[in-house]
């Protein structure tokens, strides 16, 4: 009997390690995709935000309060507005900070609503992963995408070669 307990504990430990490694590989692949294909990632994030916004209807059927659903939709809109400057989202951007703090507040509001409704643990985890943290997580992963993206708007920087060409042709 003790052998089975030890074997069971060992299997749980190995499963946790395998799940952790799978998440690490998934995060690595997601960041690599975002950095290599910023425009495609922007479209995917937009689709994710729209799908999650539409899926908020499920929360209404699960007896989550109407104002909590509206609050959560406002958070989705805040992150949707960040797509205008994507991939140049900075962690110091006020919209990003407000959206992240509101998502943290939304976490506790949905937790409270689900505890009051006696929902199952897996249902709560699903709600947190999909309705609360999926959109901010997309932007957290995208913070490294602006490091290697070419600037397309903003202030023009003059280079040494550009100055040379300008002088050569504007004599």
Short mmCIF file of N, CA and C in Angstrom, two decimals:
data_model
loop_
_atom_site.label_atom_id
_atom_site.label_comp_id
_atom_site.label_asym_id
_atom_site.label_seq_id
_atom_site.Cartn_x
_atom_site.Cartn_y
_atom_site.Cartn_z
N UNK A 1 0.82 -1.19 0.00
CA UNK A 1 0.00 0.00 0.00
C UNK A 1 0.87 1.26 0.00
N UNK A 2 1.94 1.24 0.75
CA UNK A 2 2.84 2.39 0.80
C UNK A 2 3.49 2.61 -0.55
N UNK A 3 3.76 1.51 -1.25
CA UNK A 3 4.37 1.62 -2.58
C UNK A 3 3.44 2.35 -3.55
N UNK A 4 2.14 2.05 -3.47
CA UNK A 4 1.17 2.72 -4.35
C UNK A 4 1.05 4.20 -4.01
N UNK A 5 1.13 4.54 -2.74
CA UNK A 5 1.09 5.95 -2.35
C UNK A 5 2.31 6.70 -2.87
N UNK A 6 3.47 6.08 -2.75
CA UNK A 6 4.70 6.70 -3.25
C UNK A 6 4.64 6.83 -4.77
N UNK A 7 4.16 5.79 -5.44
CA UNK A 7 4.04 5.82 -6.90
C UNK A 7 3.05 6.89 -7.34
N UNK A 8 1.93 7.01 -6.63
CA UNK A 8 0.94 8.04 -6.95
C UNK A 8 1.51 9.44 -6.77
N UNK A 9 2.23 9.65 -5.68
CA UNK A 9 2.86 10.96 -5.45
C UNK A 9 3.91 11.27 -6.50
N UNK A 10 4.66 10.27 -6.90
CA UNK A 10 5.67 10.45 -7.94
C UNK A 10 5.03 10.80 -9.28
N UNK A 11 3.92 10.14 -9.59
CA UNK A 11 3.22 10.44 -10.85
C UNK A 11 2.64 11.85 -10.85
N UNK A 12 2.13 12.29 -9.72
CA UNK A 12 1.62 13.67 -9.63
C UNK A 12 2.76 14.65 -9.83
N UNK A 13 3.90 14.39 -9.22
CA UNK A 13 5.07 15.25 -9.37
C UNK A 13 5.53 15.30 -10.83
N UNK A 14 5.63 14.15 -11.48
CA UNK A 14 6.06 14.09 -12.88
C UNK A 14 5.05 14.81 -13.77
N UNK A 15 3.76 14.66 -13.49
CA UNK A 15 2.73 15.35 -14.27
C UNK A 15 2.85 16.86 -14.12
N UNK A 16 3.10 17.33 -12.90
CA UNK A 16 3.28 18.78 -12.69
C UNK A 16 4.49 19.31 -13.44
N UNK A 17 5.58 18.57 -13.42
CA UNK A 17 6.79 18.98 -14.15
C UNK A 17 6.51 19.01 -15.65
N UNK A 18 5.81 17.99 -16.16
CA UNK A 18 5.49 17.94 -17.59
C UNK A 18 4.58 19.10 -17.98
N UNK A 19 3.60 19.42 -17.13
CA UNK A 19 2.70 20.54 -17.42
C UNK A 19 3.47 21.86 -17.41
N UNK A 20 4.38 22.01 -16.47
CA UNK A 20 5.19 23.22 -16.40
C UNK A 20 6.06 23.37 -17.64
N UNK A 21 6.68 22.29 -18.07
CA UNK A 21 7.50 22.33 -19.29
C UNK A 21 6.65 22.63 -20.52
N UNK A 22 5.45 22.05 -20.59
CA UNK A 22 4.56 22.31 -21.72
C UNK A 22 4.15 23.78 -21.77
N UNK A 23 3.87 24.36 -20.60
CA UNK A 23 3.52 25.78 -20.57
C UNK A 23 4.70 26.64 -20.98
N UNK A 24 5.89 26.29 -20.55
CA UNK A 24 7.08 27.06 -20.92
C UNK A 24 7.32 27.01 -22.42
N UNK A 25 7.17 25.84 -23.02
CA UNK A 25 7.34 25.72 -24.47
C UNK A 25 6.25 26.50 -25.19
N UNK A 26 5.02 26.43 -24.70
CA UNK A 26 3.93 27.18 -25.31
C UNK A 26 4.15 28.68 -25.25
N UNK A 27 4.61 29.17 -24.10
CA UNK A 27 4.90 30.60 -23.97
C UNK A 27 6.04 31.02 -24.89
N UNK A 28 7.06 30.19 -24.98
CA UNK A 28 8.18 30.49 -25.86
C UNK A 28 7.72 30.58 -27.31
N UNK A 29 6.90 29.62 -27.74
CA UNK A 29 6.40 29.63 -29.12
C UNK A 29 5.49 30.83 -29.36
N UNK A 30 4.67 31.19 -28.37
CA UNK A 30 3.78 32.34 -28.53
C UNK A 30 4.58 33.63 -28.67
N UNK A 31 5.59 33.82 -27.84
CA UNK A 31 6.41 35.03 -27.93
C UNK A 31 7.18 35.06 -29.25
N UNK A 32 7.68 33.92 -29.67
CA UNK A 32 8.38 33.84 -30.95
C UNK A 32 7.45 34.21 -32.11
N UNK A 33 6.22 33.72 -32.07
CA UNK A 33 5.23 34.05 -33.11
C UNK A 33 4.93 35.55 -33.10
N UNK A 34 4.75 36.11 -31.91
CA UNK A 34 4.43 37.53 -31.80
C UNK A 34 5.58 38.38 -32.32
N UNK A 35 6.81 38.02 -32.00
CA UNK A 35 7.96 38.81 -32.44
C UNK A 35 8.21 38.68 -33.94
N UNK A 36 7.97 37.50 -34.50
CA UNK A 36 8.23 37.29 -35.92
C UNK A 36 7.11 37.81 -36.81
N UNK A 37 5.89 37.78 -36.34
CA UNK A 37 4.74 38.14 -37.16
C UNK A 37 3.85 39.13 -36.39
N UNK A 38 4.33 40.35 -36.25
CA UNK A 38 3.60 41.31 -35.42
C UNK A 38 2.25 41.67 -36.02
N UNK A 39 2.16 41.81 -37.34
CA UNK A 39 0.88 42.17 -37.94
C UNK A 39 -0.13 41.04 -37.78
N UNK A 40 0.31 39.81 -38.01
CA UNK A 40 -0.58 38.65 -37.83
C UNK A 40 -0.98 38.50 -36.36
N UNK A 41 -0.05 38.78 -35.46
CA UNK A 41 -0.35 38.71 -34.03
C UNK A 41 -1.38 39.77 -33.65
N UNK A 42 -1.28 40.94 -34.25
CA UNK A 42 -2.26 41.99 -33.99
C UNK A 42 -3.65 41.54 -34.41
N UNK A 43 -3.75 40.91 -35.56
CA UNK A 43 -5.04 40.40 -36.04
C UNK A 43 -5.57 39.30 -35.11
N UNK A 44 -4.69 38.42 -34.65
CA UNK A 44 -5.10 37.35 -33.73
C UNK A 44 -5.59 37.94 -32.41
N UNK A 45 -4.88 38.93 -31.89
CA UNK A 45 -5.30 39.55 -30.63
C UNK A 45 -6.64 40.24 -30.82
N UNK A 46 -6.83 40.89 -31.96
CA UNK A 46 -8.12 41.52 -32.24
C UNK A 46 -9.23 40.48 -32.27
N UNK A 47 -8.99 39.34 -32.91
CA UNK A 47 -9.99 38.27 -32.95
C UNK A 47 -10.26 37.71 -31.55
N UNK A 48 -9.22 37.59 -30.75
CA UNK A 48 -9.40 37.10 -29.38
C UNK A 48 -10.27 38.06 -28.57
N UNK A 49 -10.01 39.35 -28.69
CA UNK A 49 -10.79 40.35 -27.95
C UNK A 49 -12.25 40.32 -28.38
N UNK A 50 -12.49 40.23 -29.68
CA UNK A 50 -13.87 40.20 -30.17
C UNK A 50 -14.57 38.93 -29.70
N UNK A 51 -13.90 37.78 -29.79
CA UNK A 51 -14.50 36.51 -29.37
C UNK A 51 -14.82 36.52 -27.87
N UNK A 52 -13.91 37.05 -27.07
CA UNK A 52 -14.16 37.11 -25.63
C UNK A 52 -15.29 38.08 -25.32
N UNK A 53 -15.36 39.19 -26.04
CA UNK A 53 -16.44 40.15 -25.82
C UNK A 53 -17.80 39.52 -26.13
N UNK A 54 -17.87 38.76 -27.21
CA UNK A 54 -19.12 38.08 -27.57
C UNK A 54 -19.44 36.99 -26.54
N UNK A 55 -18.41 36.31 -26.06
CA UNK A 55 -18.61 35.21 -25.09
C UNK A 55 -19.08 35.71 -23.73
N UNK A 56 -19.07 37.01 -23.51
CA UNK A 56 -19.56 37.53 -22.23
C UNK A 56 -21.05 37.26 -22.03
N UNK A 57 -21.74 36.90 -23.10
CA UNK A 57 -23.15 36.51 -22.98
C UNK A 57 -23.27 35.31 -22.05
N UNK A 58 -22.28 34.42 -22.08
CA UNK A 58 -22.29 33.24 -21.21
C UNK A 58 -22.32 33.66 -19.74
N UNK A 59 -21.60 34.73 -19.41
CA UNK A 59 -21.58 35.18 -18.02
C UNK A 59 -22.96 35.63 -17.57
N UNK A 60 -23.73 36.21 -18.47
CA UNK A 60 -25.08 36.62 -18.10
C UNK A 60 -25.95 35.40 -17.80
N UNK A 61 -25.78 34.33 -18.57
CA UNK A 61 -26.55 33.11 -18.31
C UNK A 61 -26.08 32.38 -17.05
N UNK A 62 -24.86 32.62 -16.63
CA UNK A 62 -24.32 31.99 -15.42
C UNK A 62 -24.60 32.85 -14.19
N UNK A 63 -25.48 33.80 -14.28
CA UNK A 63 -25.94 34.66 -13.19
C UNK A 63 -24.84 35.53 -12.59
N UNK A 64 -23.87 35.92 -13.43
CA UNK A 64 -22.90 36.92 -13.00
C UNK A 64 -23.58 38.27 -13.20
N UNK A 65 -23.39 39.19 -12.31
CA UNK A 65 -24.09 40.46 -12.35
C UNK A 65 -23.91 41.24 -13.65
N UNK A 66 -24.95 41.96 -14.03
CA UNK A 66 -24.93 42.74 -15.26
C UNK A 66 -23.82 43.78 -15.24
N UNK A 67 -23.64 44.45 -14.11
CA UNK A 67 -22.62 45.49 -14.02
C UNK A 67 -21.20 44.91 -14.07
N UNK A 68 -21.02 43.70 -13.56
CA UNK A 68 -19.71 43.05 -13.66
C UNK A 68 -19.40 42.72 -15.12
N UNK A 69 -20.42 42.28 -15.85
CA UNK A 69 -20.23 41.98 -17.28
C UNK A 69 -19.90 43.26 -18.04
N UNK A 70 -20.59 44.34 -17.74
CA UNK A 70 -20.31 45.63 -18.40
C UNK A 70 -18.89 46.10 -18.04
N UNK A 71 -18.50 45.96 -16.79
CA UNK A 71 -17.15 46.32 -16.35
C UNK A 71 -16.11 45.52 -17.12
N UNK A 72 -16.36 44.23 -17.27
CA UNK A 72 -15.44 43.37 -18.00
C UNK A 72 -15.38 43.75 -19.48
N UNK A 73 -16.51 44.13 -20.06
CA UNK A 73 -16.52 44.57 -21.46
C UNK A 73 -15.78 45.89 -21.63
N UNK A 74 -15.84 46.77 -20.64
CA UNK A 74 -15.08 48.02 -20.69
C UNK A 74 -13.58 47.71 -20.71
N UNK A 75 -13.17 46.72 -19.94
CA UNK A 75 -11.76 46.31 -19.94
C UNK A 75 -11.36 45.80 -21.32
N UNK A 76 -12.23 45.01 -21.94
CA UNK A 76 -11.94 44.51 -23.29
C UNK A 76 -11.80 45.68 -24.27
N UNK A 77 -12.65 46.69 -24.12
CA UNK A 77 -12.57 47.86 -24.99
C UNK A 77 -11.26 48.63 -24.76
N UNK A 78 -10.84 48.73 -23.51
CA UNK A 78 -9.58 49.42 -23.21
C UNK A 78 -8.42 48.72 -23.91
N UNK A 79 -8.38 47.40 -23.82
CA UNK A 79 -7.30 46.67 -24.48
C UNK A 79 -7.46 46.71 -26.00
N UNK A 80 -8.69 46.76 -26.48
CA UNK A 80 -8.91 46.88 -27.93
C UNK A 80 -8.36 48.21 -28.44
N UNK A 81 -8.49 49.26 -27.63
CA UNK A 81 -7.97 50.57 -28.04
C UNK A 81 -6.44 50.58 -28.10
N UNK A 82 -5.79 49.66 -27.39
CA UNK A 82 -4.33 49.56 -27.46
C UNK A 82 -3.85 49.01 -28.80
N UNK A 83 -4.75 48.41 -29.57
CA UNK A 83 -4.35 47.87 -30.87
C UNK A 83 -3.97 48.97 -31.85
N UNK A 84 -4.40 50.21 -31.59
CA UNK A 84 -4.03 51.32 -32.47
C UNK A 84 -2.52 51.57 -32.46
N UNK A 85 -1.88 51.35 -31.33
CA UNK A 85 -0.44 51.59 -31.24
C UNK A 85 0.36 50.29 -31.22
N UNK A 86 -0.29 49.17 -31.43
CA UNK A 86 0.40 47.87 -31.42
C UNK A 86 1.39 47.81 -32.55
N UNK A 87 2.57 47.33 -32.40
CA UNK A 87 3.22 46.63 -31.30
C UNK A 87 4.01 47.55 -30.37
N UNK A 88 3.76 48.83 -30.43
CA UNK A 88 4.53 49.79 -29.64
C UNK A 88 3.90 50.05 -28.27
N UNK A 89 3.31 49.03 -27.69
CA UNK A 89 2.72 49.13 -26.36
C UNK A 89 3.85 49.06 -25.33
N UNK A 90 3.90 50.05 -24.48
CA UNK A 90 4.93 50.11 -23.43
C UNK A 90 4.28 49.78 -22.09
N UNK A 91 5.03 49.20 -21.16
CA UNK A 91 4.46 48.93 -19.84
C UNK A 91 4.14 50.20 -19.06
N UNK A 92 4.68 51.34 -19.51
CA UNK A 92 4.39 52.61 -18.85
C UNK A 92 3.22 53.35 -19.49
N UNK A 93 2.62 52.77 -20.51
CA UNK A 93 1.48 53.38 -21.18
C UNK A 93 0.30 53.41 -20.20
N UNK A 94 -0.31 54.58 -20.05
CA UNK A 94 -1.39 54.74 -19.08
C UNK A 94 -2.57 53.83 -19.38
N UNK A 95 -2.91 53.67 -20.65
CA UNK A 95 -4.02 52.79 -21.02
C UNK A 95 -3.71 51.35 -20.64
N UNK A 96 -2.49 50.92 -20.85
CA UNK A 96 -2.08 49.56 -20.48
C UNK A 96 -2.14 49.37 -18.96
N UNK A 97 -1.68 50.35 -18.21
CA UNK A 97 -1.70 50.26 -16.75
C UNK A 97 -3.13 50.22 -16.23
N UNK A 98 -3.98 51.11 -16.75
CA UNK A 98 -5.37 51.15 -16.31
C UNK A 98 -6.08 49.83 -16.65
N UNK A 99 -5.87 49.33 -17.86
CA UNK A 99 -6.48 48.07 -18.25
C UNK A 99 -6.02 46.91 -17.37
N UNK A 100 -4.75 46.89 -17.03
CA UNK A 100 -4.21 45.81 -16.19
C UNK A 100 -4.76 45.90 -14.76
N UNK A 101 -4.83 47.11 -14.22
CA UNK A 101 -5.37 47.27 -12.87
C UNK A 101 -6.86 46.96 -12.83
N UNK A 102 -7.58 47.35 -13.88
CA UNK A 102 -9.00 47.02 -13.94
C UNK A 102 -9.20 45.51 -14.09
N UNK A 103 -8.31 44.83 -14.82
CA UNK A 103 -8.39 43.37 -14.94
C UNK A 103 -8.16 42.72 -13.58
N UNK A 104 -7.25 43.27 -12.79
CA UNK A 104 -7.02 42.75 -11.45
C UNK A 104 -8.28 42.92 -10.59
N UNK A 105 -8.91 44.08 -10.68
CA UNK A 105 -10.17 44.29 -9.97
C UNK A 105 -11.27 43.36 -10.47
N UNK A 106 -11.31 43.14 -11.78
CA UNK A 106 -12.29 42.24 -12.37
C UNK A 106 -12.10 40.81 -11.87
N UNK A 107 -10.86 40.44 -11.63
CA UNK A 107 -10.55 39.11 -11.09
C UNK A 107 -11.30 38.90 -9.78
N UNK A 108 -11.23 39.87 -8.89
CA UNK A 108 -11.87 39.73 -7.59
C UNK A 108 -13.39 39.87 -7.69
N UNK A 109 -13.88 40.71 -8.61
CA UNK A 109 -15.33 40.83 -8.79
C UNK A 109 -15.94 39.53 -9.30
N UNK A 110 -15.30 38.92 -10.29
CA UNK A 110 -15.83 37.66 -10.83
C UNK A 110 -15.66 36.54 -9.81
N UNK A 111 -14.57 36.55 -9.06
CA UNK A 111 -14.39 35.55 -8.00
C UNK A 111 -15.51 35.64 -6.98
N UNK A 112 -15.83 36.84 -6.56
CA UNK A 112 -16.90 37.05 -5.58
C UNK A 112 -18.24 36.58 -6.14
N UNK A 113 -18.53 36.96 -7.40
CA UNK A 113 -19.80 36.56 -8.01
C UNK A 113 -19.90 35.05 -8.15
N UNK A 114 -18.82 34.40 -8.50
CA UNK A 114 -18.88 32.95 -8.68
C UNK A 114 -18.95 32.21 -7.35
N UNK A 115 -18.32 32.74 -6.32
CA UNK A 115 -18.43 32.11 -5.00
C UNK A 115 -19.86 32.25 -4.48
N UNK A 116 -20.47 33.41 -4.69
CA UNK A 116 -21.85 33.61 -4.26
C UNK A 116 -22.82 32.71 -5.02
N UNK A 117 -22.49 32.37 -6.28
CA UNK A 117 -23.35 31.50 -7.08
C UNK A 117 -23.01 30.02 -6.91
N UNK A 118 -22.06 29.70 -6.05
CA UNK A 118 -21.63 28.31 -5.80
C UNK A 118 -21.22 27.60 -7.08
N UNK A 119 -20.39 28.24 -7.88
CA UNK A 119 -19.90 27.61 -9.11
C UNK A 119 -18.77 26.65 -8.78
N UNK A 120 -18.53 25.72 -9.70
CA UNK A 120 -17.47 24.74 -9.53
C UNK A 120 -16.10 25.39 -9.74
N UNK A 121 -15.08 24.75 -9.19
CA UNK A 121 -13.72 25.27 -9.28
C UNK A 121 -13.25 25.36 -10.73
N UNK A 122 -13.51 24.33 -11.53
CA UNK A 122 -13.09 24.36 -12.93
C UNK A 122 -13.79 25.47 -13.71
N UNK A 123 -15.02 25.75 -13.36
CA UNK A 123 -15.75 26.84 -13.99
C UNK A 123 -15.13 28.19 -13.64
N UNK A 124 -14.68 28.33 -12.40
CA UNK A 124 -14.01 29.56 -11.99
C UNK A 124 -12.68 29.72 -12.71
N UNK A 125 -11.91 28.64 -12.79
CA UNK A 125 -10.62 28.71 -13.48
C UNK A 125 -10.83 29.08 -14.94
N UNK A 126 -11.83 28.48 -15.59
CA UNK A 126 -12.14 28.81 -16.98
C UNK A 126 -12.51 30.28 -17.13
N UNK A 127 -13.33 30.79 -16.21
CA UNK A 127 -13.75 32.19 -16.28
C UNK A 127 -12.54 33.12 -16.12
N UNK A 128 -11.64 32.79 -15.20
CA UNK A 128 -10.46 33.63 -15.02
C UNK A 128 -9.56 33.59 -16.25
N UNK A 129 -9.34 32.41 -16.78
CA UNK A 129 -8.45 32.29 -17.93
C UNK A 129 -9.02 32.98 -19.17
N UNK A 130 -10.30 32.82 -19.41
CA UNK A 130 -10.89 33.35 -20.64
C UNK A 130 -11.37 34.78 -20.48
N UNK A 131 -12.22 35.03 -19.52
CA UNK A 131 -12.88 36.33 -19.43
C UNK A 131 -12.03 37.41 -18.78
N UNK A 132 -11.13 37.02 -17.88
CA UNK A 132 -10.38 38.03 -17.14
C UNK A 132 -8.97 38.22 -17.69
N UNK A 133 -8.21 37.12 -17.85
CA UNK A 133 -6.78 37.26 -18.08
C UNK A 133 -6.29 36.97 -19.49
N UNK A 134 -7.12 36.49 -20.39
CA UNK A 134 -6.64 36.16 -21.75
C UNK A 134 -6.17 37.41 -22.49
N UNK A 135 -6.97 38.45 -22.48
CA UNK A 135 -6.61 39.66 -23.21
C UNK A 135 -5.39 40.37 -22.61
N UNK A 136 -5.35 40.62 -21.29
CA UNK A 136 -4.12 41.23 -20.76
C UNK A 136 -2.89 40.36 -20.99
N UNK A 137 -3.06 39.04 -20.93
CA UNK A 137 -1.93 38.14 -21.14
C UNK A 137 -1.38 38.27 -22.56
N UNK A 138 -2.27 38.46 -23.53
CA UNK A 138 -1.80 38.68 -24.91
C UNK A 138 -0.91 39.91 -24.99
N UNK A 139 -1.29 40.96 -24.30
CA UNK A 139 -0.49 42.19 -24.33
C UNK A 139 0.77 42.06 -23.48
N UNK A 140 0.72 41.29 -22.39
CA UNK A 140 1.94 41.05 -21.61
C UNK A 140 2.97 40.34 -22.47
N UNK A 141 2.53 39.36 -23.24
CA UNK A 141 3.45 38.64 -24.12
C UNK A 141 3.95 39.53 -25.25
N UNK A 142 3.15 40.52 -25.65
CA UNK A 142 3.51 41.39 -26.77
C UNK A 142 4.47 42.51 -26.39
N UNK A 143 4.77 42.65 -25.12
CA UNK A 143 5.65 43.75 -24.71
C UNK A 143 7.03 43.64 -25.33
N UNK A 144 7.47 42.44 -25.62
CA UNK A 144 8.79 42.27 -26.24
C UNK A 144 8.74 42.45 -27.75
N UNK A 145 7.55 42.50 -28.34
CA UNK A 145 7.44 42.62 -29.80
C UNK A 145 7.89 43.98 -30.29
N UNK A 146 7.76 45.01 -29.47
CA UNK A 146 8.13 46.35 -29.94
C UNK A 146 9.64 46.56 -29.94
N UNK A 147 10.40 45.65 -29.37
CA UNK A 147 11.86 45.80 -29.36
C UNK A 147 12.46 45.64 -30.74
N UNK A 148 11.88 44.77 -31.56
CA UNK A 148 12.46 44.50 -32.86
C UNK A 148 11.58 44.96 -34.02
N UNK A 149 10.50 45.68 -33.73
CA UNK A 149 9.63 46.17 -34.79
C UNK A 149 10.21 47.45 -35.37
N UNK A 150 10.04 47.60 -36.68
CA UNK A 150 10.52 48.80 -37.34
C UNK A 150 9.53 49.93 -37.11
N UNK A 151 10.00 51.11 -36.78
CA UNK A 151 9.08 52.22 -36.56
C UNK A 151 8.45 52.66 -37.88
N UNK A 152 7.14 52.88 -37.83
CA UNK A 152 6.44 53.33 -39.03
C UNK A 152 5.81 54.69 -38.83
N UNK A 153 5.67 55.13 -37.60
CA UNK A 153 5.11 56.44 -37.32
C UNK A 153 5.98 57.12 -36.29
N UNK A 154 5.72 58.38 -36.11
CA UNK A 154 6.46 59.10 -35.09
C UNK A 154 7.54 59.98 -35.67
N UNK A 155 8.51 60.32 -34.85
CA UNK A 155 9.59 61.23 -35.22
C UNK A 155 10.55 60.56 -36.19
N UNK A 156 10.93 61.31 -37.22
CA UNK A 156 11.90 60.80 -38.19
C UNK A 156 13.30 61.01 -37.64
N UNK A 157 14.10 59.98 -37.71
CA UNK A 157 15.50 60.07 -37.28
C UNK A 157 16.38 60.17 -38.52
N UNK A 158 17.27 61.13 -38.51
CA UNK A 158 18.18 61.25 -39.65
C UNK A 158 19.43 60.42 -39.38
N UNK A 159 19.87 59.73 -40.43
CA UNK A 159 21.06 58.90 -40.31
C UNK A 159 22.23 59.57 -41.02
N UNK A 160 23.40 59.05 -40.82
CA UNK A 160 24.59 59.58 -41.45
C UNK A 160 24.51 59.47 -42.97
N UNK A 161 24.05 58.33 -43.45
CA UNK A 161 23.92 58.14 -44.91
C UNK A 161 22.83 59.06 -45.46
N UNK A 162 21.74 59.21 -44.72
CA UNK A 162 20.67 60.10 -45.16
C UNK A 162 21.14 61.54 -45.26
N UNK A 163 21.92 61.99 -44.29
CA UNK A 163 22.47 63.36 -44.34
C UNK A 163 23.40 63.51 -45.53
N UNK A 164 24.22 62.51 -45.80
CA UNK A 164 25.15 62.55 -46.93
C UNK A 164 24.39 62.65 -48.25
N UNK A 165 23.36 61.85 -48.42
CA UNK A 165 22.58 61.87 -49.66
C UNK A 165 21.87 63.21 -49.81
N UNK A 166 21.34 63.74 -48.72
CA UNK A 166 20.65 65.03 -48.77
C UNK A 166 21.61 66.13 -49.19
N UNK A 167 22.83 66.14 -48.62
CA UNK A 167 23.82 67.14 -49.00
C UNK A 167 24.27 66.97 -50.45
N UNK A 168 24.40 65.74 -50.91
CA UNK A 168 24.88 65.48 -52.27
C UNK A 168 23.88 65.95 -53.32
N UNK A 169 22.60 65.79 -53.07
CA UNK A 169 21.60 66.14 -54.08
C UNK A 169 21.00 67.52 -53.88
N UNK A 170 21.19 68.14 -52.74
CA UNK A 170 20.64 69.47 -52.49
C UNK A 170 21.69 70.57 -52.54
N UNK A 171 22.79 70.35 -53.15
CA UNK A 171 23.91 71.28 -53.19
C UNK A 171 23.44 72.66 -53.25
#
